[in-house]
Amino acid sequence: MSEDTKNPATLLVHAGRNPLDNYGVVNVPPYRASTILFSCLDELEGHDPEHRAPRYGRRSTPSSLAFEDAVAALEGGHRAVVASSGLAAVTTALLAYAEAGSHLLVADTVYGPSRDFCDKVLARLGVTIEYVDPLIGADIAHKLRPETTAILLESPGSLTFEVQDIPAIASAAHNKGVAVLVDSTWSAGICSKPLDLGADIVIHAATKYFVGHADATLGVIVGTREGWQRVKTTALQLGQNVGGDDLYLAMRGLRTLAARMARHQETALALGHWLKGRAEVRRVLHPAFPDCPGHETWKRDFTGSSGLFTVELTKQPRAAVAALVDGMEQFGMGFSWGGFESLILPTDPRNIRTATPWAGTGTLIRLHAGLEDADDLIRDLEKGFARMKGAA
Ligand SMILES: *Cc1c(COP(=O)(O)O)cnc(C)c1O
């Protein structure tokens, strides 16, 4: 690939599609398939260790191959594997490295349901899970045991946005033959490239920015050659599959991803700067702000930021929080993020972490900056703070 097509904006316009393979039609159509016919016995019996030829709907289709190729190109990986949701991508990647008696290190700030899978399912299968400070960096070397097989990171961390030192962690891990898995949903393949930083596996909840319009859930995992082989094998064994229509939506999302991310970034920064000047705000937990743990690592390893961050307010009673969130006109309240709309969600990391108890005493509100006008969003927050004050 030539240098200019490595720019994500350019790459994403072309990746995973070849219109001349399809009557000149610009978009890869949604292939809906279970049965895929073979033309002859030789083809049926053909050996395809790279899983490039569609053989059965659950194994791969032209839709899944196209989306996987596009995301692998974006992340600079060998190949990708789709999964039925972002969580399924996390669990499939973890199962590819988990064995009875093995030990996994997990950043204390990973997505709650990822943690639940570790605690409830992997633990039941005889895997030891140890949570570590997301800011542990090179000191992770002291946590590695002979039976450690993998480290799961999520950078920045869910809810509190700690940026992790992937190069230092990967270097310690690789010295001992341990794989590094990174949930990079926040970066959406645009703000950071975990494989370039030393990770073996990158995981995305494609549900978020890749789909970008809040209308499908799916996941995708990208690996180095070795990592991909392992995860692909596990995904086949687990029966991971995504239908052609959801893959179509995800691929359509990818075409506009770079443009949307630039806008999400710009608006989130505008909101963050405005929030910093408010008396009711203690800290802006956004990797691009010095308040955020790991901000220096973000400056070194990331090329930008996305639209999701948390703000720590002065401690507010529940009635005041309700007055804030219940009356918003632009911000919706709901789970997920990465779509075109702005979202607001009260959040509390206290019951989720174990290795690094949350020391903050303020009220945490997670915001997703959508594609609306930033000034309209600021006005909405300003009115919200006035309601909050009135109810405190
Ligand atoms: C949302 C999310 C997931 C899970 O994605 P789903 O498609 O909802 O299963 C995983 N990791 C992170 C960081 C997420 O934000």
Tab-separated table of C-alpha atoms and ligand atoms in Angstrom:
chain	number	residue	atom	x	y	z
A	1	MET	CA	0.000	0.000	0.000
A	2	SER	CA	1.420	3.444	-0.860
A	3	GLU	CA	2.110	5.950	1.928
A	4	ASP	CA	-0.847	8.248	1.213
A	5	THR	CA	-3.395	5.441	1.435
A	6	LYS	CA	-2.203	4.718	4.989
A	7	ASN	CA	-3.869	7.906	6.143
A	8	PRO	CA	-7.000	6.584	7.873
A	9	ALA	CA	-9.317	8.997	6.065
A	10	THR	CA	-8.118	7.736	2.674
A	11	LEU	CA	-7.704	4.119	3.703
A	12	LEU	CA	-11.250	3.920	5.054
A	13	VAL	CA	-12.775	5.069	1.782
A	14	HIS	CA	-11.251	2.097	-0.069
A	15	ALA	CA	-10.562	-0.632	2.478
A	16	GLY	CA	-12.301	-3.978	2.009
A	17	ARG	CA	-14.109	-3.173	-1.234
A	18	ASN	CA	-13.477	-3.617	-4.903
A	19	PRO	CA	-16.450	-2.344	-6.927
A	20	LEU	CA	-15.275	-4.051	-10.119
A	21	ASP	CA	-15.821	-7.423	-8.398
A	22	ASN	CA	-19.459	-6.445	-8.064
A	23	TYR	CA	-20.769	-4.884	-11.318
A	24	GLY	CA	-19.212	-1.538	-10.332
A	25	VAL	CA	-21.573	-1.149	-7.365
A	26	VAL	CA	-19.779	1.055	-4.851
A	27	ASN	CA	-20.696	-0.715	-1.585
A	28	VAL	CA	-20.185	-4.390	-0.755
A	29	PRO	CA	-23.780	-5.647	-0.586
A	30	PRO	CA	-25.056	-7.470	2.515
A	31	TYR	CA	-24.473	-11.165	1.812
A	32	ARG	CA	-27.095	-13.172	3.699
A	33	ALA	CA	-25.908	-16.758	3.732
A	34	SER	CA	-25.958	-20.113	5.417
A	35	THR	CA	-25.354	-22.549	2.526
A	36	ILE	CA	-22.542	-21.663	0.131
A	37	LEU	CA	-22.300	-24.016	-2.869
A	38	PHE	CA	-19.099	-25.575	-4.181
A	39	SER	CA	-18.628	-26.033	-7.894
A	40	CYS	CA	-16.869	-29.415	-7.649
A	41	LEU	CA	-15.456	-32.004	-5.264
A	42	ASP	CA	-11.958	-30.533	-5.500
A	43	GLU	CA	-13.286	-27.231	-4.183
A	44	LEU	CA	-15.284	-28.922	-1.393
A	45	GLU	CA	-12.196	-30.835	-0.273
A	46	GLY	CA	-9.897	-27.841	-0.765
A	47	HIS	CA	-7.529	-26.884	2.018
A	48	ASP	CA	-7.846	-23.239	3.110
A	49	PRO	CA	-5.758	-22.648	6.260
A	50	GLU	CA	-6.125	-18.874	5.881
A	51	HIS	CA	-9.946	-19.145	5.779
A	52	ARG	CA	-10.186	-16.883	2.728
A	53	ALA	CA	-12.783	-18.808	0.749
A	54	PRO	CA	-16.393	-18.620	2.002
A	55	ARG	CA	-17.492	-22.215	2.794
A	56	TYR	CA	-20.466	-21.774	5.116
A	57	GLY	CA	-22.303	-18.709	6.438
A	58	ARG	CA	-21.109	-19.092	10.009
A	59	ARG	CA	-17.465	-19.474	8.948
A	60	SER	CA	-17.239	-16.434	6.647
A	61	THR	CA	-19.065	-14.609	3.863
A	62	PRO	CA	-17.931	-11.956	1.393
A	63	SER	CA	-19.469	-9.446	3.863
A	64	SER	CA	-17.488	-10.637	6.897
A	65	LEU	CA	-14.261	-10.928	4.870
A	66	ALA	CA	-14.681	-7.393	3.519
A	67	PHE	CA	-15.331	-5.860	6.938
A	68	GLU	CA	-12.500	-7.851	8.525
A	69	ASP	CA	-10.080	-6.800	5.788
A	70	ALA	CA	-11.027	-3.147	6.237
A	71	VAL	CA	-10.528	-3.178	10.016
A	72	ALA	CA	-7.283	-5.185	9.747
A	73	ALA	CA	-5.949	-2.576	7.300
A	74	LEU	CA	-7.011	0.258	9.619
A	75	GLU	CA	-5.211	-1.300	12.601
A	76	GLY	CA	-2.222	-2.502	10.589
A	77	GLY	CA	-2.807	-6.128	11.627
A	78	HIS	CA	-2.534	-9.431	9.778
A	79	ARG	CA	-6.254	-10.251	9.672
A	80	ALA	CA	-9.421	-9.724	11.711
A	81	VAL	CA	-12.275	-11.855	13.075
A	82	VAL	CA	-15.851	-10.676	13.626
A	83	ALA	CA	-17.893	-11.489	16.722
A	84	SER	CA	-21.567	-11.032	17.542
A	85	SER	CA	-21.004	-8.095	19.918
A	86	GLY	CA	-18.171	-6.117	21.438
A	87	LEU	CA	-18.410	-8.261	24.546
A	88	ALA	CA	-18.273	-11.419	22.397
A	89	ALA	CA	-15.072	-10.054	20.834
A	90	VAL	CA	-13.553	-9.607	24.314
A	91	THR	CA	-14.644	-13.057	25.541
A	92	THR	CA	-13.487	-14.807	22.346
A	93	ALA	CA	-10.062	-13.164	22.535
A	94	LEU	CA	-9.728	-14.078	26.211
A	95	LEU	CA	-10.789	-17.695	25.615
A	96	ALA	CA	-8.141	-17.965	22.898
A	97	TYR	CA	-5.511	-17.469	25.617
A	98	ALA	CA	-7.166	-19.027	28.679
A	99	GLU	CA	-6.366	-22.549	29.885
A	100	ALA	CA	-7.244	-24.356	33.102
A	101	GLY	CA	-4.523	-23.424	35.572
A	102	SER	CA	-3.417	-20.338	33.648
A	103	HIS	CA	-3.140	-16.827	35.072
A	104	LEU	CA	-4.468	-13.689	33.393
A	105	LEU	CA	-3.623	-10.103	34.309
A	106	VAL	CA	-6.445	-7.648	33.729
A	107	ALA	CA	-6.374	-3.850	34.025
A	108	ASP	CA	-8.603	-2.822	36.928
A	109	THR	CA	-10.470	-0.390	34.673
A	110	VAL	CA	-11.743	-2.746	31.960
A	111	TYR	CA	-15.355	-2.644	30.805
A	112	GLY	CA	-17.609	-4.073	33.559
A	113	PRO	CA	-19.060	-7.004	31.564
A	114	SER	CA	-15.501	-8.032	30.472
A	115	ARG	CA	-14.649	-8.221	34.134
A	116	ASP	CA	-17.787	-10.195	34.887
A	117	PHE	CA	-16.792	-12.782	32.246
A	118	CYS	CA	-13.371	-13.119	33.897
A	119	ASP	CA	-14.813	-13.449	37.407
A	120	LYS	CA	-17.752	-15.714	36.630
A	121	VAL	CA	-16.821	-17.779	33.582
A	122	LEU	CA	-13.037	-17.939	33.345
A	123	ALA	CA	-12.699	-18.405	37.103
A	124	ARG	CA	-15.169	-21.327	36.916
A	125	LEU	CA	-12.983	-22.920	34.228
A	126	GLY	CA	-9.937	-22.807	36.489
A	127	VAL	CA	-8.292	-19.604	35.301
A	128	THR	CA	-6.798	-17.290	37.923
A	129	ILE	CA	-7.621	-13.637	37.311
A	130	GLU	CA	-5.533	-10.878	38.857
A	131	TYR	CA	-6.496	-7.232	38.479
A	132	VAL	CA	-3.718	-4.669	38.207
A	133	ASP	CA	-3.390	-0.908	38.425
A	134	PRO	CA	-3.982	0.419	34.889
A	135	LEU	CA	-0.967	2.713	35.428
A	136	ILE	CA	1.353	-0.155	36.390
A	137	GLY	CA	3.558	0.211	33.282
A	138	ALA	CA	6.862	-1.716	33.312
A	139	ASP	CA	6.229	-2.905	36.893
A	140	ILE	CA	3.860	-5.468	35.411
A	141	ALA	CA	7.027	-7.597	35.087
A	142	HIS	CA	6.706	-8.351	38.836
A	143	LYS	CA	3.171	-9.704	38.330
A	144	LEU	CA	4.056	-12.199	35.599
A	145	ARG	CA	4.073	-15.840	36.654
A	146	PRO	CA	5.219	-18.924	34.731
A	147	GLU	CA	1.549	-19.723	34.084
A	148	THR	CA	0.568	-16.213	32.909
A	149	THR	CA	-0.732	-16.459	29.336
A	150	ALA	CA	-2.181	-13.013	28.609
A	151	ILE	CA	-2.750	-9.460	29.801
A	152	LEU	CA	-6.011	-7.641	29.025
A	153	LEU	CA	-5.786	-3.865	28.802
A	154	GLU	CA	-8.347	-1.260	27.831
A	155	SER	CA	-6.761	2.080	27.092
A	156	PRO	CA	-8.080	4.503	28.118
A	157	GLY	CA	-9.964	2.648	30.871
A	158	SER	CA	-13.740	2.494	31.044
A	159	LEU	CA	-15.437	5.218	33.125
A	160	THR	CA	-12.227	6.881	34.434
A	161	PHE	CA	-10.009	6.966	31.308
A	162	GLU	CA	-6.573	5.969	32.652
A	163	VAL	CA	-4.169	5.764	29.692
A	164	GLN	CA	-1.980	2.670	29.826
A	165	ASP	CA	1.675	2.286	28.895
A	166	ILE	CA	1.237	-0.384	26.222
A	167	PRO	CA	4.894	-0.335	25.010
A	168	ALA	CA	6.279	-0.907	28.544
A	169	ILE	CA	3.686	-3.583	29.343
A	170	ALA	CA	4.153	-5.350	25.988
A	171	SER	CA	7.908	-5.373	26.364
A	172	ALA	CA	7.709	-7.004	29.826
A	173	ALA	CA	5.064	-9.451	28.573
A	174	HIS	CA	6.927	-10.494	25.447
A	175	ASN	CA	10.058	-11.231	27.488
A	176	LYS	CA	8.030	-14.016	29.085
A	177	GLY	CA	6.037	-15.096	26.031
A	178	VAL	CA	2.830	-13.501	27.350
A	179	ALA	CA	0.293	-12.019	24.900
A	180	VAL	CA	-1.112	-8.477	25.240
A	181	LEU	CA	-4.765	-7.901	24.359
A	182	VAL	CA	-6.071	-4.331	24.128
A	183	ASP	CA	-9.700	-3.237	24.013
A	184	SER	CA	-9.276	-0.133	21.847
A	185	THR	CA	-12.932	0.749	21.317
A	186	TRP	CA	-12.394	4.349	22.488
A	187	SER	CA	-9.763	4.986	19.792
A	188	ALA	CA	-11.823	3.388	16.996
A	189	GLY	CA	-8.664	2.611	15.037
A	190	ILE	CA	-8.083	6.342	14.601
A	191	CYS	CA	-6.575	7.792	17.810
A	192	SER	CA	-4.081	5.009	18.571
A	193	LYS	CA	-2.664	1.849	17.001
A	194	PRO	CA	-2.132	-0.732	19.758
A	195	LEU	CA	-0.452	-3.247	17.414
A	196	ASP	CA	2.203	-0.656	16.533
A	197	LEU	CA	2.670	-0.077	20.282
A	198	GLY	CA	3.379	-3.772	20.824
A	199	ALA	CA	-0.016	-5.411	21.417
A	200	ASP	CA	-0.734	-8.843	19.910
A	201	ILE	CA	-4.505	-8.452	19.744
A	202	VAL	CA	-6.765	-5.406	19.369
A	203	ILE	CA	-10.436	-5.677	20.273
A	204	HIS	CA	-13.243	-3.356	19.184
A	205	ALA	CA	-16.859	-3.003	20.146
A	206	ALA	CA	-17.778	-2.122	16.540
A	207	THR	CA	-21.172	-1.295	18.050
A	208	LYS	CA	-19.718	2.082	19.028
A	209	TYR	CA	-17.869	4.246	16.485
A	210	PHE	CA	-17.527	1.777	13.599
A	211	VAL	CA	-21.286	1.361	13.263
A	212	GLY	CA	-21.624	4.937	14.472
A	213	HIS	CA	-25.420	5.208	14.237
A	214	ALA	CA	-26.617	3.192	17.260
A	215	ASP	CA	-28.333	0.596	15.091
A	216	ALA	CA	-26.302	-2.633	15.373
A	217	THR	CA	-24.120	-4.529	17.834
A	218	LEU	CA	-21.049	-6.417	16.696
A	219	GLY	CA	-17.406	-6.834	17.572
A	220	VAL	CA	-14.146	-7.340	15.771
A	221	ILE	CA	-10.715	-8.581	16.806
A	222	VAL	CA	-7.495	-7.830	14.897
A	223	GLY	CA	-4.282	-9.764	15.443
A	224	THR	CA	-0.711	-10.263	14.459
A	225	ARG	CA	-0.354	-13.374	12.260
A	226	GLU	CA	0.027	-15.646	15.278
A	227	GLY	CA	-2.611	-13.876	17.361
A	228	TRP	CA	-5.105	-13.938	14.519
A	229	GLN	CA	-4.678	-17.700	13.955
A	230	ARG	CA	-5.425	-18.353	17.608
A	231	VAL	CA	-8.444	-16.078	17.805
A	232	LYS	CA	-9.868	-17.232	14.461
A	233	THR	CA	-9.674	-20.855	15.610
A	234	THR	CA	-11.441	-19.999	18.877
A	235	ALA	CA	-14.110	-17.908	17.102
A	236	LEU	CA	-14.880	-20.870	14.805
A	237	GLN	CA	-15.073	-23.213	17.786
A	238	LEU	CA	-17.416	-20.853	19.618
A	239	GLY	CA	-19.620	-20.273	16.582
A	240	GLN	CA	-19.150	-16.502	16.450
A	241	ASN	CA	-21.117	-15.041	13.575
A	242	VAL	CA	-22.535	-11.734	12.337
A	243	GLY	CA	-25.299	-11.424	9.736
A	244	GLY	CA	-24.745	-9.629	6.444
A	245	ASP	CA	-27.072	-6.729	7.278
A	246	ASP	CA	-25.201	-5.769	10.445
A	247	LEU	CA	-21.889	-6.108	8.582
A	248	TYR	CA	-23.270	-3.798	5.902
A	249	LEU	CA	-24.093	-1.167	8.545
A	250	ALA	CA	-20.649	-1.511	10.106
A	251	MET	CA	-18.940	-1.162	6.747
A	252	ARG	CA	-21.021	1.860	5.852
A	253	GLY	CA	-20.016	3.363	9.186
A	254	LEU	CA	-16.335	2.852	8.417
A	255	ARG	CA	-16.537	5.029	5.278
A	256	THR	CA	-17.332	8.132	7.347
A	257	LEU	CA	-15.430	7.145	10.498
A	258	ALA	CA	-12.458	9.495	10.110
A	259	ALA	CA	-14.688	12.518	9.465
A	260	ARG	CA	-16.990	11.664	12.366
A	261	MET	CA	-14.086	11.089	14.750
A	262	ALA	CA	-12.604	14.490	13.962
A	263	ARG	CA	-15.936	16.064	14.863
A	264	HIS	CA	-16.442	13.956	18.022
A	265	GLN	CA	-12.941	14.969	19.114
A	266	GLU	CA	-13.450	18.662	18.457
A	267	THR	CA	-16.777	18.791	20.278
A	268	ALA	CA	-15.580	16.762	23.281
A	269	LEU	CA	-12.581	19.101	23.647
A	270	ALA	CA	-14.869	22.142	23.467
A	271	LEU	CA	-17.131	20.670	26.160
A	272	GLY	CA	-14.105	19.706	28.270
A	273	HIS	CA	-12.631	23.218	28.142
A	274	TRP	CA	-15.967	24.778	29.036
A	275	LEU	CA	-16.458	22.308	31.897
A	276	LYS	CA	-12.962	23.066	33.255
A	277	GLY	CA	-14.068	26.646	33.891
A	278	ARG	CA	-17.168	25.715	35.902
A	279	ALA	CA	-17.312	25.919	39.701
A	280	GLU	CA	-19.241	22.626	39.982
A	281	VAL	CA	-16.504	20.712	38.100
A	282	ARG	CA	-13.548	19.190	39.964
A	283	ARG	CA	-11.801	17.280	37.194
A	284	VAL	CA	-12.207	16.451	33.535
A	285	LEU	CA	-11.229	12.800	33.079
A	286	HIS	CA	-10.406	13.003	29.387
A	287	PRO	CA	-7.009	11.744	28.160
A	288	ALA	CA	-6.248	15.065	26.418
A	289	PHE	CA	-6.544	16.964	29.746
A	290	PRO	CA	-3.739	16.972	32.350
A	291	ASP	CA	-6.309	15.989	35.057
A	292	CYS	CA	-6.468	12.543	33.477
A	293	PRO	CA	-4.150	9.814	34.842
A	294	GLY	CA	-1.814	8.726	32.039
A	295	HIS	CA	-2.127	12.035	30.158
A	296	GLU	CA	1.642	11.992	29.404
A	297	THR	CA	1.318	8.506	27.899
A	298	TRP	CA	-1.605	9.735	25.805
A	299	LYS	CA	0.571	12.567	24.475
A	300	ARG	CA	3.266	10.071	23.485
A	301	ASP	CA	1.143	7.225	22.074
A	302	PHE	CA	-2.079	8.739	20.718
A	303	THR	CA	-2.663	10.998	17.720
A	304	GLY	CA	-5.958	12.380	19.000
A	305	SER	CA	-8.999	11.705	21.126
A	306	SER	CA	-12.598	10.637	20.694
A	307	GLY	CA	-15.913	11.873	22.070
A	308	LEU	CA	-16.255	9.956	25.340
A	309	PHE	CA	-15.064	11.253	28.702
A	310	THR	CA	-16.107	11.672	32.323
A	311	VAL	CA	-16.412	14.764	34.435
A	312	GLU	CA	-16.071	14.722	38.213
A	313	LEU	CA	-18.466	17.221	39.767
A	314	THR	CA	-18.513	18.378	43.363
A	315	LYS	CA	-20.479	15.833	45.405
A	316	GLN	CA	-24.157	16.083	44.469
A	317	PRO	CA	-27.193	14.555	46.173
A	318	ARG	CA	-29.244	12.147	44.033
A	319	ALA	CA	-32.055	14.681	43.592
A	320	ALA	CA	-29.596	17.170	42.098
A	321	VAL	CA	-28.198	14.547	39.703
A	322	ALA	CA	-31.767	13.674	38.685
A	323	ALA	CA	-32.529	17.365	38.085
A	324	LEU	CA	-29.474	17.567	35.827
A	325	VAL	CA	-29.999	14.441	33.712
A	326	ASP	CA	-33.814	14.314	33.595
A	327	GLY	CA	-34.181	17.692	31.948
A	328	MET	CA	-31.576	17.487	29.183
A	329	GLU	CA	-32.836	18.495	25.762
A	330	GLN	CA	-29.865	17.489	23.585
A	331	PHE	CA	-28.132	14.794	25.621
A	332	GLY	CA	-29.906	11.459	25.775
A	333	MET	CA	-29.485	9.086	28.688
A	334	GLY	CA	-28.646	5.513	27.761
A	335	PHE	CA	-25.951	2.880	27.462
A	336	SER	CA	-23.541	2.505	24.586
A	337	TRP	CA	-21.970	5.461	22.770
A	338	GLY	CA	-20.188	6.208	19.514
A	339	GLY	CA	-23.344	7.175	17.658
A	340	PHE	CA	-24.269	10.575	16.225
A	341	GLU	CA	-26.117	11.663	19.364
A	342	SER	CA	-24.755	13.087	22.598
A	343	LEU	CA	-25.261	11.059	25.752
A	344	ILE	CA	-25.100	11.691	29.485
A	345	LEU	CA	-24.799	8.978	32.128
A	346	PRO	CA	-24.188	9.165	35.876
A	347	THR	CA	-21.504	6.602	36.661
A	348	ASP	CA	-19.748	5.129	39.689
A	349	PRO	CA	-16.553	3.065	39.434
A	350	ARG	CA	-16.451	2.266	43.152
A	351	ASN	CA	-18.115	-1.144	43.022
A	352	ILE	CA	-16.281	-2.217	39.881
A	353	ARG	CA	-12.589	-1.965	40.794
A	354	THR	CA	-10.699	-4.108	43.256
A	355	ALA	CA	-6.939	-3.504	42.761
A	356	THR	CA	-7.098	0.297	42.853
A	357	PRO	CA	-10.045	1.599	44.878
A	358	TRP	CA	-11.505	4.784	43.401
A	359	ALA	CA	-10.399	7.655	45.647
A	360	GLY	CA	-12.544	10.381	44.075
A	361	THR	CA	-15.331	11.711	46.273
A	362	GLY	CA	-17.230	13.724	43.682
A	363	THR	CA	-20.168	12.830	41.457
A	364	LEU	CA	-19.112	11.286	38.151
A	365	ILE	CA	-20.995	11.979	34.946
A	366	ARG	CA	-19.940	10.335	31.684
A	367	LEU	CA	-20.546	12.327	28.522
A	368	HIS	CA	-20.456	11.349	24.886
A	369	ALA	CA	-20.061	14.279	22.516
A	370	GLY	CA	-22.169	13.545	19.442
A	371	LEU	CA	-22.352	15.390	16.145
A	372	GLU	CA	-24.595	18.260	17.283
A	373	ASP	CA	-23.353	21.846	17.438
A	374	ALA	CA	-20.997	22.284	20.414
A	375	ASP	CA	-22.586	25.568	21.548
A	376	ASP	CA	-26.019	23.945	21.669
A	377	LEU	CA	-24.577	21.174	23.846
A	378	ILE	CA	-22.897	23.687	26.151
A	379	ARG	CA	-26.183	25.585	26.552
A	380	ASP	CA	-27.886	22.294	27.440
A	381	LEU	CA	-25.260	21.573	30.119
A	382	GLU	CA	-25.421	25.131	31.434
A	383	LYS	CA	-29.192	24.869	31.952
A	384	GLY	CA	-28.647	21.429	33.496
A	385	PHE	CA	-26.188	22.807	36.052
A	386	ALA	CA	-28.685	25.524	36.955
A	387	ARG	CA	-31.359	22.846	37.598
A	388	MET	CA	-28.811	20.829	39.604
A	389	LYS	CA	-27.987	23.817	41.792
A	390	GLY	CA	-31.670	24.521	42.349
A	391	ALA	CA	-32.282	20.956	43.552
A	392	ALA	CA	-29.165	20.543	45.737
B	1	LIG	C1	-19.500	-1.230	24.750
B	1	LIG	C2	-18.182	-1.807	25.012
B	1	LIG	C3	-17.958	-3.173	24.892
B	1	LIG	C4	-19.062	-4.148	24.563
B	1	LIG	O1	-19.669	-3.925	23.321
B	1	LIG	P1	-21.133	-4.526	23.027
B	1	LIG	O2	-21.258	-4.484	21.550
B	1	LIG	O3	-22.101	-3.687	23.766
B	1	LIG	O4	-21.111	-5.945	23.545
B	1	LIG	C5	-16.681	-3.648	25.095
B	1	LIG	N1	-15.674	-2.817	25.440
B	1	LIG	C6	-15.853	-1.502	25.569
B	1	LIG	C7	-14.706	-0.626	25.919
B	1	LIG	C8	-17.115	-0.947	25.365
B	1	LIG	O5	-17.302	0.364	25.524
